[in-house]
Amino acid sequence: MYDDHDRLTTPFHSHATAAEVIHGVDLTGRRAIVTGGASGIGVETVRALAAAGAEVTIATRAPASAAGLVHELTAAHGSGSVHAAPLDLADLLSVDAFARTWRGPLDILVANAGIMALPERTVSAQGWELQLATNHLGHFALATALHGSLRAAGSARVVIVSSGAHLTAGFDFDDPQFERRPYDRWTAYGQSKTADVLLAVGARRWAADGITANALNPGWISTNLQRYLDDDTMRALGAIDEKGDIIPQPYYKEPAQGASTSVLLAASPLVSGVTGRYFEDNEEARLVRGPEERPGGVATHALDPEAADRLWDHATAVVGAALR
């Protein structure tokens, strides 16, 4: 676990854009996958990587939804090639099918797709609570299935989009699927985002293969991630007023700003060789040990290497059983 005195900082401020943090970086010849790259901060992540010359695959449940972005970037002078491919992270068979079609090395994997605050407990085909299945297990299965391609790149990066919500919930190994405890949509979301950070910590085992993995909090951005939140919930969060209009806050970000930390971790030489860490606002987050030290920061429970290894083994068993 890192020490606050050794936190990695960069010249970029909290509201820098993805284009700013990647300025001057040449990704020509590099290949990237961005899950959920057809909407929200995923779109801006794809734009920035492609503008730097990378060949980008948008992995999405509905490839047709990416058609406009593909057309835009294909027509852009100097951009790398962009195309879309089907991937449903909640279905391990879909993840396996996607990985089987991949050929050659993979330089960048951005685990960006996610769902938030489902009002009722829903489970995937493999019996996992759907937020945990989508946000964590699907990305774990994808990363491990593509491990050979990441290793073949020689110096690959895995970027995992987590959330500040991880501060609210550790990973409950006794009842991760809410089979016995009452389902709470925010606890379930927070747990899934802790699992995302633990994935980055667990991937330290790949360092000898030239693969780094880091997690991040993109900040508060208004996207379709909030689609399960009704107006009363959004008002309670202070996000909208009585008329339903967004209440501007200084910490709000536009999608291009929200994508910046993802792009920093995916491509910047400033974080070369860094692995198993958690970033926000374009720098490594400070360690927090209790609610009084919030907002922001990273919780100790999300950086626990023993929990990371335990979750890795558990997820490996689930994926293996599903694909037998």
Short mmCIF file of C-alpha atoms in Angstrom, two decimals:
data_model
loop_
_atom_site.label_atom_id
_atom_site.label_comp_id
_atom_site.label_asym_id
_atom_site.label_seq_id
_atom_site.Cartn_x
_atom_site.Cartn_y
_atom_site.Cartn_z
CA MET A 1 0.00 0.00 0.00
CA TYR A 2 1.38 3.38 -0.92
CA ASP A 3 2.27 6.19 1.44
CA ASP A 4 0.66 9.62 1.06
CA HIS A 5 4.13 11.15 0.95
CA ASP A 6 4.83 9.20 -2.25
CA ARG A 7 1.62 10.17 -4.06
CA LEU A 8 2.09 10.74 -7.77
CA THR A 9 1.01 14.17 -8.97
CA THR A 10 0.92 15.70 -12.45
CA PRO A 11 0.84 19.24 -13.91
CA PHE A 12 -2.83 18.81 -14.85
CA HIS A 13 -5.61 20.34 -12.76
CA SER A 14 -8.88 18.65 -11.81
CA HIS A 15 -10.81 20.06 -14.79
CA ALA A 16 -8.22 19.48 -17.50
CA THR A 17 -9.63 17.80 -20.60
CA ALA A 18 -8.68 14.46 -22.08
CA ALA A 19 -7.15 16.29 -25.06
CA GLU A 20 -4.95 18.35 -22.73
CA VAL A 21 -3.51 15.41 -20.80
CA ILE A 22 -2.67 13.52 -23.99
CA HIS A 23 -1.28 16.49 -25.92
CA GLY A 24 1.96 15.58 -27.66
CA VAL A 25 1.57 11.83 -27.09
CA ASP A 26 1.79 9.71 -30.25
CA LEU A 27 -0.17 6.46 -30.11
CA THR A 28 0.32 5.51 -33.75
CA GLY A 29 0.49 1.74 -34.00
CA ARG A 30 -1.07 1.22 -30.56
CA ARG A 31 -4.33 -0.69 -30.17
CA ALA A 32 -6.97 0.09 -27.58
CA ILE A 33 -10.32 -1.24 -26.38
CA VAL A 34 -12.76 1.04 -24.56
CA THR A 35 -15.82 -0.63 -23.03
CA GLY A 36 -18.90 1.56 -23.02
CA GLY A 37 -17.15 3.80 -25.52
CA ALA A 38 -20.35 4.88 -27.27
CA SER A 39 -21.62 7.21 -24.53
CA GLY A 40 -20.62 9.54 -21.71
CA ILE A 41 -16.95 9.76 -20.79
CA GLY A 42 -16.35 6.67 -22.95
CA VAL A 43 -16.94 8.78 -26.07
CA GLU A 44 -14.36 11.34 -24.98
CA THR A 45 -11.89 8.61 -24.07
CA VAL A 46 -12.24 7.13 -27.55
CA ARG A 47 -11.91 10.58 -29.17
CA ALA A 48 -8.70 11.38 -27.31
CA LEU A 49 -7.02 8.02 -27.96
CA ALA A 50 -7.99 8.03 -31.63
CA ALA A 51 -6.85 11.65 -32.07
CA ALA A 52 -3.43 10.56 -30.78
CA GLY A 53 -3.30 7.90 -33.51
CA ALA A 54 -4.46 4.77 -31.68
CA GLU A 55 -6.57 2.09 -33.32
CA VAL A 56 -9.62 1.96 -31.06
CA THR A 57 -12.30 -0.69 -30.66
CA ILE A 58 -15.50 0.51 -29.01
CA ALA A 59 -16.89 -2.47 -27.07
CA THR A 60 -20.59 -1.91 -26.47
CA ARG A 61 -23.86 -3.81 -26.10
CA ALA A 62 -25.28 -1.90 -29.06
CA PRO A 63 -22.59 -1.33 -31.72
CA ALA A 64 -25.07 0.62 -33.86
CA SER A 65 -25.13 3.32 -31.16
CA ALA A 66 -21.46 4.02 -31.94
CA ALA A 67 -22.03 4.54 -35.67
CA GLY A 68 -21.99 8.34 -35.48
CA LEU A 69 -18.78 8.42 -33.45
CA VAL A 70 -17.10 5.91 -35.76
CA HIS A 71 -18.06 8.00 -38.79
CA GLU A 72 -16.85 11.21 -37.13
CA LEU A 73 -13.45 9.82 -36.18
CA THR A 74 -12.94 7.91 -39.40
CA ALA A 75 -13.37 11.17 -41.29
CA ALA A 76 -11.03 13.09 -38.97
CA HIS A 77 -7.58 13.77 -40.42
CA GLY A 78 -4.78 12.08 -38.50
CA SER A 79 -7.02 9.91 -36.31
CA GLY A 80 -6.40 6.23 -35.82
CA SER A 81 -9.00 3.78 -37.12
CA VAL A 82 -12.10 3.25 -34.98
CA HIS A 83 -14.72 0.54 -35.07
CA ALA A 84 -17.34 -0.98 -32.77
CA ALA A 85 -17.87 -4.56 -31.63
CA PRO A 86 -20.61 -6.20 -29.51
CA LEU A 87 -19.92 -6.86 -25.84
CA ASP A 88 -22.36 -7.43 -22.96
CA LEU A 89 -20.30 -7.37 -19.77
CA ALA A 90 -23.13 -8.89 -17.73
CA ASP A 91 -22.98 -12.05 -19.86
CA LEU A 92 -19.75 -14.02 -19.48
CA LEU A 93 -20.48 -15.90 -22.70
CA SER A 94 -20.55 -12.56 -24.54
CA VAL A 95 -17.26 -11.57 -22.91
CA ASP A 96 -15.71 -14.86 -23.95
CA ALA A 97 -16.97 -14.47 -27.53
CA PHE A 98 -15.54 -10.95 -27.75
CA ALA A 99 -12.14 -12.05 -26.45
CA ARG A 100 -11.99 -14.99 -28.85
CA THR A 101 -12.34 -12.67 -31.84
CA TRP A 102 -9.41 -10.49 -30.77
CA ARG A 103 -6.22 -11.03 -32.74
CA GLY A 104 -2.78 -9.65 -32.01
CA PRO A 105 -1.43 -7.49 -29.20
CA LEU A 106 -3.49 -5.09 -27.09
CA ASP A 107 -1.78 -1.97 -25.72
CA ILE A 108 -4.63 -0.32 -23.81
CA LEU A 109 -7.76 -1.72 -22.17
CA VAL A 110 -10.08 0.89 -20.65
CA ALA A 111 -12.72 -0.75 -18.45
CA ASN A 112 -15.12 2.16 -18.66
CA ALA A 113 -18.66 0.73 -18.95
CA GLY A 114 -20.84 0.54 -15.90
CA ILE A 115 -24.30 0.73 -14.36
CA MET A 116 -25.36 2.48 -11.17
CA ALA A 117 -28.01 2.27 -8.45
CA LEU A 118 -30.43 -0.28 -9.87
CA PRO A 119 -33.59 0.21 -7.78
CA GLU A 120 -34.23 -3.52 -7.33
CA ARG A 121 -31.91 -6.49 -6.90
CA THR A 122 -31.29 -8.05 -10.30
CA VAL A 123 -28.88 -10.87 -11.07
CA SER A 124 -26.90 -11.90 -14.14
CA ALA A 125 -27.06 -15.30 -15.83
CA GLN A 126 -24.24 -16.38 -13.52
CA GLY A 127 -26.17 -15.31 -10.41
CA TRP A 128 -24.16 -12.19 -9.58
CA GLU A 129 -25.88 -9.00 -8.49
CA LEU A 130 -26.05 -7.04 -11.72
CA GLN A 131 -23.98 -4.02 -10.70
CA LEU A 132 -21.19 -6.29 -9.47
CA ALA A 133 -21.54 -8.49 -12.56
CA THR A 134 -21.31 -5.57 -14.99
CA ASN A 135 -18.91 -3.23 -13.26
CA HIS A 136 -16.47 -5.83 -11.96
CA LEU A 137 -16.90 -9.46 -13.04
CA GLY A 138 -17.36 -8.70 -16.74
CA HIS A 139 -14.27 -6.52 -16.79
CA PHE A 140 -12.29 -9.08 -14.79
CA ALA A 141 -13.28 -11.77 -17.28
CA LEU A 142 -12.38 -9.53 -20.22
CA ALA A 143 -8.98 -8.54 -18.83
CA THR A 144 -7.99 -12.08 -17.93
CA ALA A 145 -9.20 -13.45 -21.27
CA LEU A 146 -7.07 -10.84 -23.06
CA HIS A 147 -4.05 -11.31 -20.79
CA GLY A 148 -2.03 -12.95 -23.58
CA SER A 149 -2.71 -10.05 -25.93
CA LEU A 150 -1.80 -7.52 -23.25
CA ARG A 151 1.43 -9.38 -22.55
CA ALA A 152 2.23 -9.52 -26.26
CA ALA A 153 2.13 -5.71 -26.42
CA GLY A 154 5.23 -5.58 -24.23
CA SER A 155 4.08 -2.52 -22.28
CA ALA A 156 0.30 -2.59 -21.86
CA ARG A 157 -2.01 -0.61 -19.62
CA VAL A 158 -5.32 -1.59 -18.03
CA VAL A 159 -7.43 1.36 -16.86
CA ILE A 160 -10.41 0.68 -14.60
CA VAL A 161 -13.07 3.34 -14.05
CA SER A 162 -14.17 3.13 -10.42
CA SER A 163 -15.92 5.83 -8.37
CA GLY A 164 -15.74 7.79 -5.17
CA ALA A 165 -18.70 5.62 -4.14
CA HIS A 166 -16.18 2.90 -3.28
CA LEU A 167 -15.58 4.82 -0.03
CA THR A 168 -19.04 3.84 1.20
CA ALA A 169 -18.74 0.05 0.99
CA GLY A 170 -16.07 -2.59 1.24
CA PHE A 171 -16.41 -5.95 -0.45
CA ASP A 172 -18.66 -8.32 1.52
CA PHE A 173 -17.19 -11.77 0.92
CA ASP A 174 -19.88 -13.37 3.12
CA ASP A 175 -22.80 -12.08 1.04
CA PRO A 176 -21.63 -10.23 -2.08
CA GLN A 177 -24.83 -10.96 -4.01
CA PHE A 178 -27.25 -9.66 -1.34
CA GLU A 179 -28.80 -13.08 -0.95
CA ARG A 180 -29.21 -12.68 2.83
CA ARG A 181 -28.71 -9.01 3.65
CA PRO A 182 -31.29 -6.47 2.46
CA TYR A 183 -30.51 -5.11 -0.97
CA ASP A 184 -29.45 -1.47 -1.03
CA ARG A 185 -28.70 0.00 -4.43
CA TRP A 186 -26.02 2.38 -3.17
CA THR A 187 -24.23 -0.25 -1.09
CA ALA A 188 -24.30 -2.55 -4.12
CA TYR A 189 -22.87 0.18 -6.33
CA GLY A 190 -20.20 1.10 -3.79
CA GLN A 191 -19.19 -2.55 -3.39
CA SER A 192 -18.85 -2.98 -7.16
CA LYS A 193 -16.59 0.07 -7.34
CA THR A 194 -14.43 -1.20 -4.48
CA ALA A 195 -14.12 -4.43 -6.48
CA ASP A 196 -12.88 -2.36 -9.42
CA VAL A 197 -10.05 -0.90 -7.35
CA LEU A 198 -9.21 -4.34 -5.98
CA LEU A 199 -8.94 -5.57 -9.58
CA ALA A 200 -6.17 -3.04 -10.19
CA VAL A 201 -4.42 -4.11 -6.99
CA GLY A 202 -4.75 -7.80 -7.84
CA ALA A 203 -3.30 -7.22 -11.31
CA ARG A 204 0.08 -6.48 -9.73
CA ARG A 205 0.77 -10.16 -10.55
CA TRP A 206 1.02 -9.07 -14.21
CA ALA A 207 3.79 -6.51 -13.67
CA ALA A 208 6.45 -8.98 -14.83
CA ASP A 209 4.53 -9.27 -18.12
CA GLY A 210 4.89 -5.53 -18.71
CA ILE A 211 1.24 -4.89 -17.82
CA THR A 212 0.17 -2.11 -15.46
CA ALA A 213 -3.32 -1.63 -14.05
CA ASN A 214 -4.76 1.38 -12.25
CA ALA A 215 -8.22 2.49 -11.13
CA LEU A 216 -9.73 5.96 -11.04
CA ASN A 217 -12.59 8.17 -10.02
CA PRO A 218 -13.69 10.32 -13.00
CA GLY A 219 -15.65 12.74 -10.80
CA TRP A 220 -19.26 13.89 -11.07
CA ILE A 221 -20.37 14.03 -14.69
CA SER A 222 -23.96 14.08 -15.91
CA THR A 223 -24.29 11.08 -18.25
CA ASN A 224 -26.71 8.21 -18.81
CA LEU A 225 -25.04 6.46 -15.87
CA GLN A 226 -27.70 8.23 -13.81
CA ARG A 227 -30.55 6.75 -15.82
CA TYR A 228 -31.88 4.71 -12.87
CA LEU A 229 -32.15 7.75 -10.61
CA ASP A 230 -35.56 9.41 -10.33
CA ASP A 231 -35.95 13.16 -9.86
CA ASP A 232 -36.51 12.85 -6.10
CA THR A 233 -33.19 11.04 -5.73
CA MET A 234 -31.41 13.57 -7.90
CA ARG A 235 -32.87 16.39 -5.76
CA ALA A 236 -31.76 14.62 -2.58
CA LEU A 237 -28.25 14.45 -4.04
CA GLY A 238 -28.39 18.18 -4.74
CA ALA A 239 -28.01 17.55 -8.47
CA ILE A 240 -31.24 19.18 -9.71
CA ASP A 241 -33.62 21.86 -8.47
CA GLU A 242 -37.39 21.68 -8.01
CA LYS A 243 -37.89 22.39 -11.71
CA GLY A 244 -35.59 19.53 -12.70
CA ASP A 245 -32.75 21.75 -13.88
CA ILE A 246 -29.13 20.84 -13.14
CA ILE A 247 -27.69 22.79 -10.19
CA PRO A 248 -24.15 23.78 -11.23
CA GLN A 249 -21.48 22.82 -8.71
CA PRO A 250 -17.77 23.69 -8.89
CA TYR A 251 -16.84 20.01 -8.79
CA TYR A 252 -19.06 19.07 -11.76
CA LYS A 253 -17.23 18.16 -14.94
CA GLU A 254 -18.06 17.99 -18.61
CA PRO A 255 -17.53 14.52 -20.20
CA ALA A 256 -14.23 15.63 -21.82
CA GLN A 257 -12.97 16.60 -18.35
CA GLY A 258 -14.31 13.44 -16.75
CA ALA A 259 -12.39 11.35 -19.28
CA SER A 260 -9.07 13.03 -18.57
CA THR A 261 -7.89 10.76 -15.76
CA SER A 262 -8.77 7.67 -17.83
CA VAL A 263 -6.72 9.01 -20.72
CA LEU A 264 -3.86 10.04 -18.44
CA LEU A 265 -3.59 6.48 -17.14
CA ALA A 266 -4.03 4.99 -20.60
CA ALA A 267 -1.40 7.00 -22.44
CA SER A 268 0.63 9.54 -20.50
CA PRO A 269 4.35 8.91 -19.97
CA LEU A 270 3.91 10.54 -16.55
CA VAL A 271 2.45 7.30 -15.16
CA SER A 272 4.66 4.84 -17.01
CA GLY A 273 5.35 1.78 -14.88
CA VAL A 274 2.85 2.77 -12.18
CA THR A 275 0.46 -0.03 -11.17
CA GLY A 276 -2.08 -1.00 -8.53
CA ARG A 277 -3.06 2.55 -7.62
CA TYR A 278 -6.13 4.79 -7.58
CA PHE A 279 -6.30 8.24 -9.17
CA GLU A 280 -8.70 11.18 -9.22
CA ASP A 281 -8.49 14.66 -10.70
CA ASN A 282 -5.40 13.65 -12.71
CA GLU A 283 -3.29 12.66 -9.73
CA GLU A 284 -3.00 9.80 -7.30
CA ALA A 285 -5.66 10.03 -4.60
CA ARG A 286 -4.83 10.57 -0.95
CA LEU A 287 -5.48 7.74 1.48
CA VAL A 288 -8.51 8.25 3.75
CA ARG A 289 -9.28 6.18 6.83
CA GLY A 290 -12.72 7.43 7.78
CA PRO A 291 -15.75 9.56 6.75
CA GLU A 292 -14.30 12.61 8.46
CA GLU A 293 -11.48 12.69 5.88
CA ARG A 294 -13.81 12.79 2.88
CA PRO A 295 -14.82 13.89 0.26
CA GLY A 296 -12.43 12.36 -2.17
CA GLY A 297 -9.55 10.01 -1.61
CA VAL A 298 -9.18 6.25 -1.61
CA ALA A 299 -10.23 3.90 1.18
CA THR A 300 -7.83 1.44 2.77
CA HIS A 301 -10.32 -1.39 2.16
CA ALA A 302 -9.98 -0.86 -1.59
CA LEU A 303 -6.19 -1.18 -1.54
CA ASP A 304 -5.99 -4.31 0.62
CA PRO A 305 -3.78 -6.81 -1.26
CA GLU A 306 -5.21 -9.80 0.63
CA ALA A 307 -8.76 -8.82 -0.29
CA ALA A 308 -7.63 -8.24 -3.88
CA ASP A 309 -6.13 -11.71 -4.13
CA ARG A 310 -9.16 -13.31 -2.49
CA LEU A 311 -11.53 -11.56 -4.91
CA TRP A 312 -9.29 -12.49 -7.86
CA ASP A 313 -9.45 -16.18 -6.90
CA HIS A 314 -13.21 -16.00 -6.39
CA ALA A 315 -13.83 -14.31 -9.74
CA THR A 316 -11.52 -16.78 -11.48
CA ALA A 317 -13.58 -19.67 -10.14
CA VAL A 318 -16.86 -18.06 -11.22
CA VAL A 319 -15.63 -17.34 -14.74
CA GLY A 320 -14.13 -20.81 -15.09
CA ALA A 321 -17.37 -22.50 -13.99
CA ALA A 322 -19.44 -20.39 -16.39
CA LEU A 323 -17.31 -21.25 -19.39
CA ARG A 324 -16.88 -24.96 -18.78
#
